[in-house]
């Protein structure tokens, strides 16, 4: 018998691709860097690039002068803000799965790298 299930919140229960894109768009706007397309960011991610690697690529692709650490700080500040929640969507079938587990009285634990756990709580409450 299953007693509990552990889920990863980010990119398992939710689709955070738009949030990830917004996380690059915001520092680009603040620092006056040409904004990459959504598809470009998705392709970087598919190739296994981390946020720092993408920031470095954006810096080499432009003549803009900016600090990689400042870029990443702007990105992280946005990602940890309550305003970021609007860019998250539940993956198809997630609500049905969680409802089923609740009916079966199976405990669920949700893990996340997010420091602000209230964002997760607000998102789950909003999505019932």
PDB file of C-alpha atoms in Angstrom:
ATOM      1  CA  UNK A   1       0.000   0.000   0.000  1.00  0.00           C
ATOM      2  CA  UNK A   2       1.213   3.482  -0.849  1.00  0.00           C
ATOM      3  CA  UNK A   3       1.510   5.697   2.236  1.00  0.00           C
ATOM      4  CA  UNK A   4       2.864   8.874   0.651  1.00  0.00           C
ATOM      5  CA  UNK A   5       3.972  10.371  -2.643  1.00  0.00           C
ATOM      6  CA  UNK A   6       6.711  12.966  -3.131  1.00  0.00           C
ATOM      7  CA  UNK A   7       6.481  15.399  -6.042  1.00  0.00           C
ATOM      8  CA  UNK A   8       8.829  18.041  -7.373  1.00  0.00           C
ATOM      9  CA  UNK A   9       6.819  21.218  -7.827  1.00  0.00           C
ATOM     10  CA  UNK A  10       8.874  22.970 -10.503  1.00  0.00           C
ATOM     11  CA  UNK A  11       8.424  21.517 -13.983  1.00  0.00           C
ATOM     12  CA  UNK A  12       6.783  18.316 -12.702  1.00  0.00           C
ATOM     13  CA  UNK A  13       3.440  19.426 -11.288  1.00  0.00           C
ATOM     14  CA  UNK A  14       3.611  22.751 -13.075  1.00  0.00           C
ATOM     15  CA  UNK A  15       4.827  24.050 -16.392  1.00  0.00           C
ATOM     16  CA  UNK A  16       7.222  26.864 -15.608  1.00  0.00           C
ATOM     17  CA  UNK A  17       8.509  27.575 -19.134  1.00  0.00           C
ATOM     18  CA  UNK A  18       6.809  31.010 -19.279  1.00  0.00           C
ATOM     19  CA  UNK A  19       8.093  31.840 -15.834  1.00  0.00           C
ATOM     20  CA  UNK A  20      11.600  30.872 -16.931  1.00  0.00           C
ATOM     21  CA  UNK A  21      11.283  33.099 -19.994  1.00  0.00           C
ATOM     22  CA  UNK A  22       9.989  36.021 -17.909  1.00  0.00           C
ATOM     23  CA  UNK A  23      12.967  35.427 -15.622  1.00  0.00           C
ATOM     24  CA  UNK A  24      15.231  36.355 -18.543  1.00  0.00           C
ATOM     25  CA  UNK A  25      13.004  39.056 -20.003  1.00  0.00           C
ATOM     26  CA  UNK A  26      12.886  41.122 -16.776  1.00  0.00           C
ATOM     27  CA  UNK A  27      16.646  41.604 -16.306  1.00  0.00           C
ATOM     28  CA  UNK A  28      17.027  42.265 -20.038  1.00  0.00           C
ATOM     29  CA  UNK A  29      14.490  45.087 -19.770  1.00  0.00           C
ATOM     30  CA  UNK A  30      16.154  46.508 -16.637  1.00  0.00           C
ATOM     31  CA  UNK A  31      19.644  46.393 -18.116  1.00  0.00           C
ATOM     32  CA  UNK A  32      18.747  47.534 -21.647  1.00  0.00           C
ATOM     33  CA  UNK A  33      19.699  44.218 -23.260  1.00  0.00           C
ATOM     34  CA  UNK A  34      17.950  43.075 -26.450  1.00  0.00           C
ATOM     35  CA  UNK A  35      15.194  40.684 -25.379  1.00  0.00           C
ATOM     36  CA  UNK A  36      15.619  37.099 -26.615  1.00  0.00           C
ATOM     37  CA  UNK A  37      12.647  35.234 -28.049  1.00  0.00           C
ATOM     38  CA  UNK A  38      10.800  32.614 -26.048  1.00  0.00           C
ATOM     39  CA  UNK A  39      11.976  29.982 -28.533  1.00  0.00           C
ATOM     40  CA  UNK A  40      15.607  31.014 -28.074  1.00  0.00           C
ATOM     41  CA  UNK A  41      15.393  30.544 -24.298  1.00  0.00           C
ATOM     42  CA  UNK A  42      13.603  27.185 -24.726  1.00  0.00           C
ATOM     43  CA  UNK A  43      16.346  26.025 -27.106  1.00  0.00           C
ATOM     44  CA  UNK A  44      19.051  27.088 -24.652  1.00  0.00           C
ATOM     45  CA  UNK A  45      17.300  25.069 -21.949  1.00  0.00           C
ATOM     46  CA  UNK A  46      16.884  22.034 -24.248  1.00  0.00           C
ATOM     47  CA  UNK A  47      20.638  22.177 -24.791  1.00  0.00           C
ATOM     48  CA  UNK A  48      21.162  21.991 -21.032  1.00  0.00           C
ATOM     49  CA  UNK A  49      22.249  25.566 -20.430  1.00  0.00           C
ATOM     50  CA  UNK A  50      21.865  26.953 -16.929  1.00  0.00           C
ATOM     51  CA  UNK A  51      20.730  30.535 -16.226  1.00  0.00           C
ATOM     52  CA  UNK A  52      24.330  31.725 -15.826  1.00  0.00           C
ATOM     53  CA  UNK A  53      25.306  30.130 -19.170  1.00  0.00           C
ATOM     54  CA  UNK A  54      22.359  31.813 -20.896  1.00  0.00           C
ATOM     55  CA  UNK A  55      23.263  35.194 -19.360  1.00  0.00           C
ATOM     56  CA  UNK A  56      26.816  34.777 -20.665  1.00  0.00           C
ATOM     57  CA  UNK A  57      25.485  33.935 -24.147  1.00  0.00           C
ATOM     58  CA  UNK A  58      23.211  36.991 -24.069  1.00  0.00           C
ATOM     59  CA  UNK A  59      26.195  39.123 -23.099  1.00  0.00           C
ATOM     60  CA  UNK A  60      28.357  37.808 -25.957  1.00  0.00           C
ATOM     61  CA  UNK A  61      25.485  38.256 -28.452  1.00  0.00           C
ATOM     62  CA  UNK A  62      25.110  41.959 -27.676  1.00  0.00           C
ATOM     63  CA  UNK A  63      27.250  45.027 -27.265  1.00  0.00           C
ATOM     64  CA  UNK A  64      25.474  45.846 -23.998  1.00  0.00           C
ATOM     65  CA  UNK A  65      27.702  46.143 -20.963  1.00  0.00           C
ATOM     66  CA  UNK A  66      26.273  44.437 -17.897  1.00  0.00           C
ATOM     67  CA  UNK A  67      27.370  42.333 -14.987  1.00  0.00           C
ATOM     68  CA  UNK A  68      26.422  38.645 -15.100  1.00  0.00           C
ATOM     69  CA  UNK A  69      25.984  38.648 -11.320  1.00  0.00           C
ATOM     70  CA  UNK A  70      23.672  41.677 -11.495  1.00  0.00           C
ATOM     71  CA  UNK A  71      21.672  40.007 -14.291  1.00  0.00           C
ATOM     72  CA  UNK A  72      21.278  36.833 -12.201  1.00  0.00           C
ATOM     73  CA  UNK A  73      20.364  38.869  -9.111  1.00  0.00           C
ATOM     74  CA  UNK A  74      17.546  40.648 -11.029  1.00  0.00           C
ATOM     75  CA  UNK A  75      16.402  37.255 -12.339  1.00  0.00           C
ATOM     76  CA  UNK A  76      16.365  35.621  -8.909  1.00  0.00           C
ATOM     77  CA  UNK A  77      14.586  38.574  -7.310  1.00  0.00           C
ATOM     78  CA  UNK A  78      11.810  38.294  -9.883  1.00  0.00           C
ATOM     79  CA  UNK A  79      11.560  34.493  -9.622  1.00  0.00           C
ATOM     80  CA  UNK A  80      11.197  34.696  -5.830  1.00  0.00           C
ATOM     81  CA  UNK A  81       8.611  37.493  -5.968  1.00  0.00           C
ATOM     82  CA  UNK A  82       4.892  36.945  -5.543  1.00  0.00           C
ATOM     83  CA  UNK A  83       4.391  38.455  -9.019  1.00  0.00           C
ATOM     84  CA  UNK A  84       6.002  35.407 -10.595  1.00  0.00           C
ATOM     85  CA  UNK A  85       3.056  33.140  -9.714  1.00  0.00           C
ATOM     86  CA  UNK A  86       0.988  34.388 -12.655  1.00  0.00           C
ATOM     87  CA  UNK A  87       3.424  32.718 -15.078  1.00  0.00           C
ATOM     88  CA  UNK A  88       2.927  29.218 -13.632  1.00  0.00           C
ATOM     89  CA  UNK A  89       0.377  26.737 -14.990  1.00  0.00           C
ATOM     90  CA  UNK A  90      -0.608  23.288 -13.805  1.00  0.00           C
ATOM     91  CA  UNK A  91       0.467  20.464 -16.072  1.00  0.00           C
ATOM     92  CA  UNK A  92      -2.363  18.554 -17.711  1.00  0.00           C
ATOM     93  CA  UNK A  93      -3.693  15.881 -15.371  1.00  0.00           C
ATOM     94  CA  UNK A  94      -2.087  17.284 -12.217  1.00  0.00           C
ATOM     95  CA  UNK A  95      -5.350  18.378 -10.629  1.00  0.00           C
ATOM     96  CA  UNK A  96      -6.971  14.996 -11.309  1.00  0.00           C
ATOM     97  CA  UNK A  97      -3.979  13.142  -9.896  1.00  0.00           C
ATOM     98  CA  UNK A  98      -3.883  15.203  -6.703  1.00  0.00           C
ATOM     99  CA  UNK A  99      -7.660  14.865  -6.285  1.00  0.00           C
ATOM    100  CA  UNK A 100      -7.368  11.081  -6.647  1.00  0.00           C
ATOM    101  CA  UNK A 101      -4.586  10.923  -4.065  1.00  0.00           C
ATOM    102  CA  UNK A 102      -6.644  13.052  -1.678  1.00  0.00           C
ATOM    103  CA  UNK A 103      -9.659  10.756  -2.072  1.00  0.00           C
ATOM    104  CA  UNK A 104      -7.445   7.744  -1.337  1.00  0.00           C
ATOM    105  CA  UNK A 105      -6.077   9.598   1.705  1.00  0.00           C
ATOM    106  CA  UNK A 106      -2.514   9.292   0.424  1.00  0.00           C
ATOM    107  CA  UNK A 107      -0.241  11.986   1.814  1.00  0.00           C
ATOM    108  CA  UNK A 108       1.533  14.180  -0.707  1.00  0.00           C
ATOM    109  CA  UNK A 109       4.770  16.025  -0.167  1.00  0.00           C
ATOM    110  CA  UNK A 110       5.808  18.739  -2.585  1.00  0.00           C
ATOM    111  CA  UNK A 111       9.461  19.737  -2.919  1.00  0.00           C
ATOM    112  CA  UNK A 112      10.804  22.877  -4.534  1.00  0.00           C
ATOM    113  CA  UNK A 113      14.004  24.880  -4.839  1.00  0.00           C
ATOM    114  CA  UNK A 114      11.962  28.015  -4.198  1.00  0.00           C
ATOM    115  CA  UNK A 115      12.902  29.837  -1.032  1.00  0.00           C
ATOM    116  CA  UNK A 116       9.511  31.500  -0.730  1.00  0.00           C
ATOM    117  CA  UNK A 117       7.165  28.604   0.089  1.00  0.00           C
ATOM    118  CA  UNK A 118       4.222  31.018   0.320  1.00  0.00           C
ATOM    119  CA  UNK A 119       4.309  31.339  -3.480  1.00  0.00           C
ATOM    120  CA  UNK A 120       3.689  27.594  -3.766  1.00  0.00           C
ATOM    121  CA  UNK A 121       0.915  27.710  -1.181  1.00  0.00           C
ATOM    122  CA  UNK A 122      -0.768  30.625  -2.979  1.00  0.00           C
ATOM    123  CA  UNK A 123      -0.481  28.858  -6.335  1.00  0.00           C
ATOM    124  CA  UNK A 124      -1.964  25.615  -4.985  1.00  0.00           C
ATOM    125  CA  UNK A 125      -4.767  27.470  -3.209  1.00  0.00           C
ATOM    126  CA  UNK A 126      -5.539  29.472  -6.358  1.00  0.00           C
ATOM    127  CA  UNK A 127      -5.717  26.248  -8.375  1.00  0.00           C
ATOM    128  CA  UNK A 128      -7.672  24.375  -5.671  1.00  0.00           C
TER     129      UNK A 128
END
